Short mmCIF file of C-alpha atoms and ligand atoms in Angstrom, two decimals:
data_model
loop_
_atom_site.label_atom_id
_atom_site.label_comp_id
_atom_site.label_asym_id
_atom_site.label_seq_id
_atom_site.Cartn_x
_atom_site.Cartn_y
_atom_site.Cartn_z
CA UNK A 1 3.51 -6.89 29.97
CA UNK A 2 5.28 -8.21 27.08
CA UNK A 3 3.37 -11.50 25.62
CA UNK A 4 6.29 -13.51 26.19
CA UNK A 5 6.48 -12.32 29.96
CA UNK A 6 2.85 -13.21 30.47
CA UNK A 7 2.57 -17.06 31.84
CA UNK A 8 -0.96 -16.82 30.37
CA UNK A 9 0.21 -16.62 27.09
CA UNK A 10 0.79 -20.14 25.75
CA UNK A 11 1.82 -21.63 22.74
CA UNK A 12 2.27 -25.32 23.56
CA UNK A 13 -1.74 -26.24 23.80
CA UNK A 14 -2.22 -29.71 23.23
CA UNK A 15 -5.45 -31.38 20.85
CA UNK A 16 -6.64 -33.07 23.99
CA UNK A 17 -6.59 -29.83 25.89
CA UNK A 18 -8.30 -28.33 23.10
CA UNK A 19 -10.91 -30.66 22.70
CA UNK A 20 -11.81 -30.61 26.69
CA UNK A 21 -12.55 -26.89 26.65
CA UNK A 22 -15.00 -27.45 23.77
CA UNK A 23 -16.79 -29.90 25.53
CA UNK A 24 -16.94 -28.53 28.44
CA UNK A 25 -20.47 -27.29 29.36
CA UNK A 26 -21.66 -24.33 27.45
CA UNK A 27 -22.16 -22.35 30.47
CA UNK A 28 -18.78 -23.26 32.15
CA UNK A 29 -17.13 -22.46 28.88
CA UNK A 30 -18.65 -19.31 28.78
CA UNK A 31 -17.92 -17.94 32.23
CA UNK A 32 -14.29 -19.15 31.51
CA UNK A 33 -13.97 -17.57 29.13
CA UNK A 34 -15.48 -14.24 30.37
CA UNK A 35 -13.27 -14.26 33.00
CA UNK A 36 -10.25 -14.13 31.25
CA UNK A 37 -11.51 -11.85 28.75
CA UNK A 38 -12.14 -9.52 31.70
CA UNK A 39 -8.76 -9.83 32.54
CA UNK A 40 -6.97 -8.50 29.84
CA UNK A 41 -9.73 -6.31 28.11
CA UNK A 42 -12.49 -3.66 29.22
CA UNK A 43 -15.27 -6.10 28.42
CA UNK A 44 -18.23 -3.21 27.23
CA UNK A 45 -15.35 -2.01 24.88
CA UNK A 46 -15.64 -3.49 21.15
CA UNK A 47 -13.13 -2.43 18.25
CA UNK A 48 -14.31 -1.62 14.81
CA UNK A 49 -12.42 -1.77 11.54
CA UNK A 50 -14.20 -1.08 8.28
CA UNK A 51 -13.61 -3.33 5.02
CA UNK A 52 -13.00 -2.26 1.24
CA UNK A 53 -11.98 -4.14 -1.28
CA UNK A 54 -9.97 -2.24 -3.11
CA UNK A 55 -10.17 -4.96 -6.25
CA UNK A 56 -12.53 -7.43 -6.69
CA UNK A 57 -12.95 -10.87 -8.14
CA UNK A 58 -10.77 -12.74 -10.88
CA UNK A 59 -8.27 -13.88 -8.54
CA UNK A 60 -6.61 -16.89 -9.65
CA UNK A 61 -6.79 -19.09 -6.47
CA UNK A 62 -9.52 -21.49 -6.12
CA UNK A 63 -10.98 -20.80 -2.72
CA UNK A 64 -14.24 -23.13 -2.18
CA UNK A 65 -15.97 -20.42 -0.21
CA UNK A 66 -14.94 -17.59 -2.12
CA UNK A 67 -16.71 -15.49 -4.54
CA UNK A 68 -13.92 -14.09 -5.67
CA UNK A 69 -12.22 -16.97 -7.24
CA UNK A 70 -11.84 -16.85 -11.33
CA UNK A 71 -12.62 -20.95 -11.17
CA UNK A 72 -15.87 -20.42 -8.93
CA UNK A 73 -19.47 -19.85 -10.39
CA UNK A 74 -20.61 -16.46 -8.39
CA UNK A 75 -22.09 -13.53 -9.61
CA UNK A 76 -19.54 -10.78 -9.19
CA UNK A 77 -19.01 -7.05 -10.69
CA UNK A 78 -15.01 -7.31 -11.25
CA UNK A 79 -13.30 -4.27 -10.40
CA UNK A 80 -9.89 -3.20 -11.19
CA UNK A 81 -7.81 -1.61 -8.12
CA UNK A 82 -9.23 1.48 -6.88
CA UNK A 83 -8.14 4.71 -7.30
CA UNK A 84 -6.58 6.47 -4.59
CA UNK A 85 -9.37 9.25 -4.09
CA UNK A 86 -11.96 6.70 -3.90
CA UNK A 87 -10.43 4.95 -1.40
CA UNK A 88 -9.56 7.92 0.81
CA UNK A 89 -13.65 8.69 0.66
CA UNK A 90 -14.23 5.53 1.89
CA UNK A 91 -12.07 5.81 4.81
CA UNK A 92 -13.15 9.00 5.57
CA UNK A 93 -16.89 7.97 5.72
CA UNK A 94 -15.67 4.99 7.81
CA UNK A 95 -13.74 7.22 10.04
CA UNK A 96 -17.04 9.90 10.80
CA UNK A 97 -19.18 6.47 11.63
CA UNK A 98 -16.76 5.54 14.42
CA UNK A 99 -14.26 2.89 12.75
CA UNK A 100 -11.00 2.88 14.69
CA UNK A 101 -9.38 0.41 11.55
CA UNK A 102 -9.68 0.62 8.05
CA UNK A 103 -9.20 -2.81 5.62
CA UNK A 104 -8.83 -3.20 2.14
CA UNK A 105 -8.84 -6.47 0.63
CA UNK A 106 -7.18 -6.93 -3.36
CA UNK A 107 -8.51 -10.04 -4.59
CA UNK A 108 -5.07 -11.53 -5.68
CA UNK A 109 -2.70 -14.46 -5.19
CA UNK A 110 -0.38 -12.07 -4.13
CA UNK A 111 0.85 -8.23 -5.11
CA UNK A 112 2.91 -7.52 -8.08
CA UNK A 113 5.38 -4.64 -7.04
CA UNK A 114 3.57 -2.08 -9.60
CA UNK A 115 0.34 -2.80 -7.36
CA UNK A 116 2.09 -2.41 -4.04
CA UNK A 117 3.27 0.65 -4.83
CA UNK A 118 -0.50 1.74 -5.06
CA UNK A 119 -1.43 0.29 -2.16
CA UNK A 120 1.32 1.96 -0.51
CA UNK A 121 0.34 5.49 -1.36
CA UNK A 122 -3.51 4.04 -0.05
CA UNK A 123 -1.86 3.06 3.21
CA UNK A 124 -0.18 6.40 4.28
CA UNK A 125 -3.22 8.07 2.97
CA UNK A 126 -5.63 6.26 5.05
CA UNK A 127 -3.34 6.71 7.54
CA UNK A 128 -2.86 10.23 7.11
CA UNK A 129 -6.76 10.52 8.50
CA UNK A 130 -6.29 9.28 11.90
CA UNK A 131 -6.83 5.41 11.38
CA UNK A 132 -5.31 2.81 11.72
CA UNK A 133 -4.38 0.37 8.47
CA UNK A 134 -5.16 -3.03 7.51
CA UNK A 135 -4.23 -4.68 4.04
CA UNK A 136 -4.87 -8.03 3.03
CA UNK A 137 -3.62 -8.67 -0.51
CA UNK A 138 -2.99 -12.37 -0.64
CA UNK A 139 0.69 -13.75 -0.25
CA UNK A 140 4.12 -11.36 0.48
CA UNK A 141 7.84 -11.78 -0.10
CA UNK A 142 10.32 -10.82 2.97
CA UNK A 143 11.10 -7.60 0.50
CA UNK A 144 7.02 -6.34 0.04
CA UNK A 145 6.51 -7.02 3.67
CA UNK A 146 9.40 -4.42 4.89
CA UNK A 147 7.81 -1.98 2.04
CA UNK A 148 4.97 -2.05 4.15
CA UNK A 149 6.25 -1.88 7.27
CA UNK A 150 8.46 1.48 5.93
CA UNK A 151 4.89 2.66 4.56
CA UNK A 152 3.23 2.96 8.14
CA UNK A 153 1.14 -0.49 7.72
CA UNK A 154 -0.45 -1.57 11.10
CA UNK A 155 -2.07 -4.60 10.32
CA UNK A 156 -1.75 -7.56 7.49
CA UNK A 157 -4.98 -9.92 7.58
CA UNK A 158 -3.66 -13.68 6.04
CA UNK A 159 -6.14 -16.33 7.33
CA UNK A 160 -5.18 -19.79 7.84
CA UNK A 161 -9.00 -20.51 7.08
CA UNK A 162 -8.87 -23.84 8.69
CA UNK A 163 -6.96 -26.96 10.07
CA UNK A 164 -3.88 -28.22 7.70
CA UNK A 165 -5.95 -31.71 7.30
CA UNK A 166 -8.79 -30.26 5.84
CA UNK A 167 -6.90 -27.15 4.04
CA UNK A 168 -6.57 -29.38 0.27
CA UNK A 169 -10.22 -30.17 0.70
CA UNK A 170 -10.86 -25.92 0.35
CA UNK A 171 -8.04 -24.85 -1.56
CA UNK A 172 -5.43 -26.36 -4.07
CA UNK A 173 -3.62 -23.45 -5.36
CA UNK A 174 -1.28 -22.80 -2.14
CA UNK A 175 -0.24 -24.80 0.51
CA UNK A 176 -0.64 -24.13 4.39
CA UNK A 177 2.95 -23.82 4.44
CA UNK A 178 2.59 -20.83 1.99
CA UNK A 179 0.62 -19.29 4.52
CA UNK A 180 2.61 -19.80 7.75
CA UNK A 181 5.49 -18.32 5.40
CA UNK A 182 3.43 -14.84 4.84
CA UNK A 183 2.62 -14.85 8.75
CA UNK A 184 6.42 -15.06 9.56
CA UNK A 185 7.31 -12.43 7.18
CA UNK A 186 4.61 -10.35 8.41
CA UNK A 187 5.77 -11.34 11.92
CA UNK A 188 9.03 -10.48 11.55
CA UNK A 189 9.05 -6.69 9.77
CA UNK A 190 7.01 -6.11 13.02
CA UNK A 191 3.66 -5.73 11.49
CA UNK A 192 0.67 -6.63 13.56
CA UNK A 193 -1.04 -9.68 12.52
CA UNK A 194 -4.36 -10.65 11.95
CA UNK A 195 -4.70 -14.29 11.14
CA UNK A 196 -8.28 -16.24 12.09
CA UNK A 197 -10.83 -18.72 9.64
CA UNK A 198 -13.65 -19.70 8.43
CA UNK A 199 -15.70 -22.02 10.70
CA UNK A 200 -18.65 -23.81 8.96
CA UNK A 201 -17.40 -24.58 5.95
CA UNK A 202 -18.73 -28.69 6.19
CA UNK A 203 -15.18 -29.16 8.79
CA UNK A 204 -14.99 -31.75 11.72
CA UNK A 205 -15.46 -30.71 15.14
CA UNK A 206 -11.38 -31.53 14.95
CA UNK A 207 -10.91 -29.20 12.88
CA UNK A 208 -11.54 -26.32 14.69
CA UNK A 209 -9.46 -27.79 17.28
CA UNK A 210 -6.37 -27.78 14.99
CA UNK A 211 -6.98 -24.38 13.59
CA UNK A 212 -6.69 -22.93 16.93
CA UNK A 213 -3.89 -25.09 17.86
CA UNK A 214 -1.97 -23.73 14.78
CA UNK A 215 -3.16 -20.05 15.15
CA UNK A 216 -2.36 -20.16 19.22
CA UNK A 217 0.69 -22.43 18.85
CA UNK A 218 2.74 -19.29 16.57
CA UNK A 219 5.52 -18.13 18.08
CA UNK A 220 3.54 -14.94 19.14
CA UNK A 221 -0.32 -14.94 19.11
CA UNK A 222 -1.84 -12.89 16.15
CA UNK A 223 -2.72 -9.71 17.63
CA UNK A 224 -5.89 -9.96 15.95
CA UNK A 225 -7.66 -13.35 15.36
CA UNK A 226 -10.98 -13.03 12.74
CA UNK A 227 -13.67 -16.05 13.33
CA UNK A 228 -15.55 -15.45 9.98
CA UNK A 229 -18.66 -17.90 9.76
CA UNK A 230 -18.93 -18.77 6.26
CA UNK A 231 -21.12 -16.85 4.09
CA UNK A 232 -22.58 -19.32 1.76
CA UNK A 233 -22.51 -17.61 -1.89
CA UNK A 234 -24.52 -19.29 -4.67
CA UNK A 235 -21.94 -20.26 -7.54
CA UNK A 236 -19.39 -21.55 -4.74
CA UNK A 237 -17.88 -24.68 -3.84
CA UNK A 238 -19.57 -24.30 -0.46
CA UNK A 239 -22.72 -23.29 -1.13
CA UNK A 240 -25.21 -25.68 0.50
CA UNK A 241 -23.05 -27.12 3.11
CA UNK A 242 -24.52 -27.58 6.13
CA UNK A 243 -25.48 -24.79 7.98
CA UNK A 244 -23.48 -24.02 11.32
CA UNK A 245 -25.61 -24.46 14.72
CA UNK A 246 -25.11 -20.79 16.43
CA UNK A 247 -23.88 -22.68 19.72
CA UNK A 248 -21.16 -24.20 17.69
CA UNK A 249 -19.68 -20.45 16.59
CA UNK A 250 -20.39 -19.40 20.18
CA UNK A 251 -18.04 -22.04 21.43
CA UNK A 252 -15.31 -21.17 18.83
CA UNK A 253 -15.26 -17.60 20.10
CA UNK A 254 -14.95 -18.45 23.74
CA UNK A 255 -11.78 -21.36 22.91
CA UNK A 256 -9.59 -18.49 21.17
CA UNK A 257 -10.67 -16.14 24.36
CA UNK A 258 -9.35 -18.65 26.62
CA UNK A 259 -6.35 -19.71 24.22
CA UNK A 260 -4.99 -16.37 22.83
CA UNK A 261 -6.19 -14.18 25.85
CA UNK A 262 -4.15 -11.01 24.70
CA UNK A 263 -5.44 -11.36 21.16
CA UNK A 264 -8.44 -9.33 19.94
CA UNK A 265 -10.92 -12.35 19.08
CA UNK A 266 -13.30 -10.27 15.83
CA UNK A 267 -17.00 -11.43 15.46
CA UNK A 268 -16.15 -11.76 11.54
CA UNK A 269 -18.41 -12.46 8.51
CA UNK A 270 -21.37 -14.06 9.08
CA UNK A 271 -23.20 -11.56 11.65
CA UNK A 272 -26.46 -10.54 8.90
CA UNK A 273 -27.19 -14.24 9.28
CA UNK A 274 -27.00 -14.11 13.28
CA UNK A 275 -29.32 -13.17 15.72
CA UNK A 276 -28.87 -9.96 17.68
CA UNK A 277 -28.97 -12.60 20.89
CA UNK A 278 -26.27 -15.18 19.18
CA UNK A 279 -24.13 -12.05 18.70
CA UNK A 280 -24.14 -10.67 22.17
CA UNK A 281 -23.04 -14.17 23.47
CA UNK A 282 -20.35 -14.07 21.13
CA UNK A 283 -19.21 -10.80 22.75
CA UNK A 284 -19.63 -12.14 26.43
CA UNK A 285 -17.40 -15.10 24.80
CA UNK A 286 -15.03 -12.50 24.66
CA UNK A 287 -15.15 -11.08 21.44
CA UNK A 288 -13.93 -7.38 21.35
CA UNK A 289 -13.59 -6.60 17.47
CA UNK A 290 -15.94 -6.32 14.60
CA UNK A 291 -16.56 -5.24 11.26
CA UNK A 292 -18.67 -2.49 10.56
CA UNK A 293 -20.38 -1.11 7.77
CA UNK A 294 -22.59 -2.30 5.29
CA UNK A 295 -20.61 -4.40 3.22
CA UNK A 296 -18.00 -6.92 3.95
CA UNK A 297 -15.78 -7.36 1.10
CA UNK A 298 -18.48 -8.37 -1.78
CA UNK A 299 -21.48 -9.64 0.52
CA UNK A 300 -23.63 -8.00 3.04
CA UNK A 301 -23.16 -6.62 6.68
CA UNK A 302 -25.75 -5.37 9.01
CA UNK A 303 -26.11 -2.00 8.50
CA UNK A 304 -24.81 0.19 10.97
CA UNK A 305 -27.92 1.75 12.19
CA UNK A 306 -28.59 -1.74 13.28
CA UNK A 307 -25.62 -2.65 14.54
CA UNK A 308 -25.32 1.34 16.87
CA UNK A 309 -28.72 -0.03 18.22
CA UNK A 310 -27.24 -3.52 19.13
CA UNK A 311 -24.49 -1.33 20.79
CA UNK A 312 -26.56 0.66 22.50
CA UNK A 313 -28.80 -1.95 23.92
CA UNK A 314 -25.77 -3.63 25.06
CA UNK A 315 -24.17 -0.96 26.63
CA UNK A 316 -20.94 -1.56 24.69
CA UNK A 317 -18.62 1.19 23.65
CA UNK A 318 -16.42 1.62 20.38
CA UNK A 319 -12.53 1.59 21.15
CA UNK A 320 -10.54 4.29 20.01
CA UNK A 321 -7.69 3.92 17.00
CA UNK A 322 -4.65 3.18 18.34
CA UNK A 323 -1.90 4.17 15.88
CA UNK A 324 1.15 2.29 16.57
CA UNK A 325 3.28 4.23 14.13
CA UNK A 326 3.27 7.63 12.90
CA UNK A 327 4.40 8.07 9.07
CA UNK A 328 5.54 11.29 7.98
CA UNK A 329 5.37 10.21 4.27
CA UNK A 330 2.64 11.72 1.96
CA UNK A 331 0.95 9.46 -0.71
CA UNK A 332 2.01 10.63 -4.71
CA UNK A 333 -1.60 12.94 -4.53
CA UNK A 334 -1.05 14.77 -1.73
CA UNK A 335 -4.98 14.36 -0.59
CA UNK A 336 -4.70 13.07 2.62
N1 SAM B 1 -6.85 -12.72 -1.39
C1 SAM B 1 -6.41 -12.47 -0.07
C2 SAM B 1 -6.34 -13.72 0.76
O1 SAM B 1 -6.95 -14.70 0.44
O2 SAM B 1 -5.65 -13.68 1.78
C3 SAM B 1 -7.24 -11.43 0.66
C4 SAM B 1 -8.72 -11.38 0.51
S1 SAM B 1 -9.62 -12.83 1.12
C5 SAM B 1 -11.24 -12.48 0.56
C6 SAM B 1 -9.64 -12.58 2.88
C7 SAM B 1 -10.33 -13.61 3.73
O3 SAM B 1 -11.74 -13.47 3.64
C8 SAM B 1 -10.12 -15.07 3.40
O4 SAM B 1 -8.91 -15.55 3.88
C9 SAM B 1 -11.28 -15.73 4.12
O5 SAM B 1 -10.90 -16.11 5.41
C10 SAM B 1 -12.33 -14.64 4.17
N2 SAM B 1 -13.50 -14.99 3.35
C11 SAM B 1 -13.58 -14.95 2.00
N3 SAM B 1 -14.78 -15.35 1.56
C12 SAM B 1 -15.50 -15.68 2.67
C13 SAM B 1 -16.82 -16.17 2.86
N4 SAM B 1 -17.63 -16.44 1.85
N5 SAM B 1 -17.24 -16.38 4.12
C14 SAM B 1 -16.40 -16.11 5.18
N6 SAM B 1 -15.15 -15.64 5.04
C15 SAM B 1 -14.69 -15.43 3.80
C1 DTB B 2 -11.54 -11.64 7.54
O1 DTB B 2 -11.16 -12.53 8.32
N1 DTB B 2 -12.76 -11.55 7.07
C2 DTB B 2 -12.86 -10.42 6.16
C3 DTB B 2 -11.45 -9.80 6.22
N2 DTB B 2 -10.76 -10.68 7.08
C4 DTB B 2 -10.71 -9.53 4.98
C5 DTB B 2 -13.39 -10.80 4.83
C6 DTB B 2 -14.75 -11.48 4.89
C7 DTB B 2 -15.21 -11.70 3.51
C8 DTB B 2 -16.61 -12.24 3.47
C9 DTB B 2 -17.06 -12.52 2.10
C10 DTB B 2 -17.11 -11.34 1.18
O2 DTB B 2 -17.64 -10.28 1.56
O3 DTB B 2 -16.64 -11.48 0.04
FE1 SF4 B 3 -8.58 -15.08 -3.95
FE2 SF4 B 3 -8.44 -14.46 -1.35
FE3 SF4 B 3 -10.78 -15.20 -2.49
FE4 SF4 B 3 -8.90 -17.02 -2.15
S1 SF4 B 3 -9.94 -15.87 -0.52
S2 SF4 B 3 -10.11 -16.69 -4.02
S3 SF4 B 3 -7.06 -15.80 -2.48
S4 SF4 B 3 -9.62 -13.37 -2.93
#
C-alpha cells in the first residue's frame, strides 16, 4: 500500500504526543513498538548495508562530532577520492559477506560536478554487482540530484543530525534549511532517502523529540531513518560529553518504530560501544537495518564475525538487496 494510502502513516505528530510515548514505561514502549514493527516488517529479518568512504577528512564544514572536519582536532589519514577499482573491491568483499547495500561517504560540503562524475561511474559499478547504492556526499543541487537518479542511485544518506534548536550549537557552516532543501531534491528525482541523527551528542530530552517530529513530519517518511549514537572522537568538539544511558538510545529506536512504521529504523554508529544485550533490544524496538563491516566511515565497527554470532544467537536473518532500478549504463572502466 502506497504510504500515503496507509492511515498509519502520519506526518502531523504533535511535541506533546511525542513526548508521551517517551515517557511511557519502558516496557509498554517496547511492546508498542514491537507490535507495529511486526506489522509492517518480518521482525527476525535485519538489512545490512556496508560503508566506505570514498574520501576522507578536510571537509570544510565544522561538524562538532565529526572527525572529518578541517576546523576539528582529530587524528585522521586524509585521502583523496578513491579510485574506481578500489572501490569496486570493496563492494565486492561487502557483497560475498552478505551486505544487501553498499555506502560511500565523500567527506565534502557538497560535490563539485568533476567529482560527481566519479561517483557516478562508482554508482553503476557497484551497482553492476548486484547491490544496491547509497551515496552520501554532503549537499546537492536539483541538477546533481537527477544525475544521480539517471545513474541508477538507490539511496542518498543527508542526516538532519538533530532538532533545528540545537542544530547552531553543532554546526555553523549550513543551516537546517540547507538540509531540508537536499532532502526535497532528493525526494523529488525519486531517490530513496535516508535521513536519521546523532543522539547523544550533550542534546535535551526535547531534542530528540523535535528531530523525530521533523524527520516523521516530511511529506513522505525517509525510507530509511539512521539513529547513529555518537562516537566520541578525541580532537572533537564533542568529545567528553556526557555519555548516553543505553535505555535512552533504546527508547529513541522504539519512537521512530512507532512514528515512521514503514521506514527501516538502522541501529547506526555507536554499536562497538554497546552491549550485545542493549543491541538486541534495539532490534525488538524495531530496528531492521544495520551497518556491517569493520569500519564505519573512519572509526570502528564490530567485526563481523562478532556481529554473524550476535545474528545467529538471535535467530535473525539478513534481507536480501532489493534493487529498485536496473541501469543498463557501464562505468568509463568497464570492470563491473
Ligand atoms: N559530508 C556528508 C554529510 O555530512 O552529509 C556525508 C558524510 S557525514 C560523515 C555522514 C553522517 O555521519 C553525518 O551526517 C552524521 O550523522 C554521521 N556521523 C559523522 N560523524 C559521526 C560520529 N562521530 N558519531 C556518529 N555519527 C556520525
Ligand atoms: C549514518 O547515519 N551514519 C553513517 C552513514 N550514515 C554515512 C556514518 C557514521 C559515521 C561514524 C563516524 C565515522 O566513522 O567517521
Ligand atoms: Fe564534513 Fe559530513 Fe563530517 Fe560534517 S559530517 S564535517 S559535512 S564529512
Amino acid at each position: 500500500m502506497p504510504e500515503s494510502d496507509n492511515p498509519e502513516v502520519r506526518n502531523d505528530w504533535s511535541k506533546q504526543e511525542i513526548s508521551s510515548l517517551f515517557e511511557l514505561p519502558f516496557n509498554d514502549l517496547l511492546f508498542q513498538a514491537q507490535t507495529i514493527h511486526r506489522q509492517h516488517f518480518d521482525p527476525n529479518q535485519v538489512q545490512v548495508s556496508t560503508l566506505l568512504s570514498i574520501k576522507t577528512g578536510a571537509c570544510p564544514e565544522d561538524c562538532g562530532y565529526c572527525s572529518q572536519s578541517a576546523r576539528n582536532d582529530a587524528e585522521l589519514e586524509r585521502e583523496r577520492l578513491l579510485p574506481l577499482d578500489e572501490v569496486v573491491e570493496q563492494a565486492q568483499l561487502a557483497r560475498d559477506n552478505g551486505a544487501s547495500r553498499f555506502c560511500m561517504g565523500a567527506a565534502w560540503r557538497n560535490p563539485t560536478d568533476k567529482n560527481l562524475d566519479k561517483v557516478i561511474d562508482m554508482i553503476i559499478a557497484v551497482k553492476g554487482l548486484g547491490l544496491e547504492t547509497c551515496v552520501t556526499l554532503g549537499m546537492l543541487t536539483n541538477e546533481q540530484t537527477k544525475r544521480l537518479k539517471d545513474a541508477g542511485l538507490d539511496y542518498y544518506n543527508h542526516n538532519l543530525d538533530t532538532s533545528p534548536e540545537y542544530y547552531g550549537d553543532i554546526i555553523t557552516t549550513r543551516t537546517y534549511q540547507d538540509r531540508l532543501d537536499t532532502l526535497q531534491h532528493v525526494r523529488e528525482a525519486n531517490i530513496n532517502v535516508c535521513s536519521g541523527g546523532i543522539i547523544g551528542m550533550g542534546e535535551k530530552k526535547e531534542d530528540r523529540v523535535s528531530l523525530l517530529q521533523q524527520l516523521a513530519n516530511l511529506p513522505q517518511h525517509p525510507e530509511s531513518v539512521p539513529i547513529n549514537m555518537l562516537v566520541q572522537v578525541e580532537g572533537t568538539p564533542l568529545h567528553g560529553v556526557e555519555k548516553l544511558d543505553a535505555l535512552d538510545f533504546i527508547r529513541t529506536i522504539a519512537v521512530a518504530r512507532i512514528m515512521m512504521p514503514t521506514s527501516y529504523v538502522r541501529l547506526s554508529a555507536g554499536r562497538t560501544e554497546m552491549s550485545d544485550e542493549t543491541q538486541a533490544l534495539c532490534f525488538f524496538a524495531g530496528a531492521n537495518s544495520i551497518f556491517y563491516g569493520d569500519k564505519l566511515l573512519t572509526t570502528d565497527n564490530p567485526d563481523q564475525d562478532h556481529d554473524q554470532l550476535l545474528f545467529d544467537r538471535l535467530g535473525l536473518k539478513k534481507a536480501h538487496a532489493n534493487i529498485t532500478q536496473e541501469t543498463t549504463r557501464q562505468p568509463a572502466c568497464g570492470c563491473a
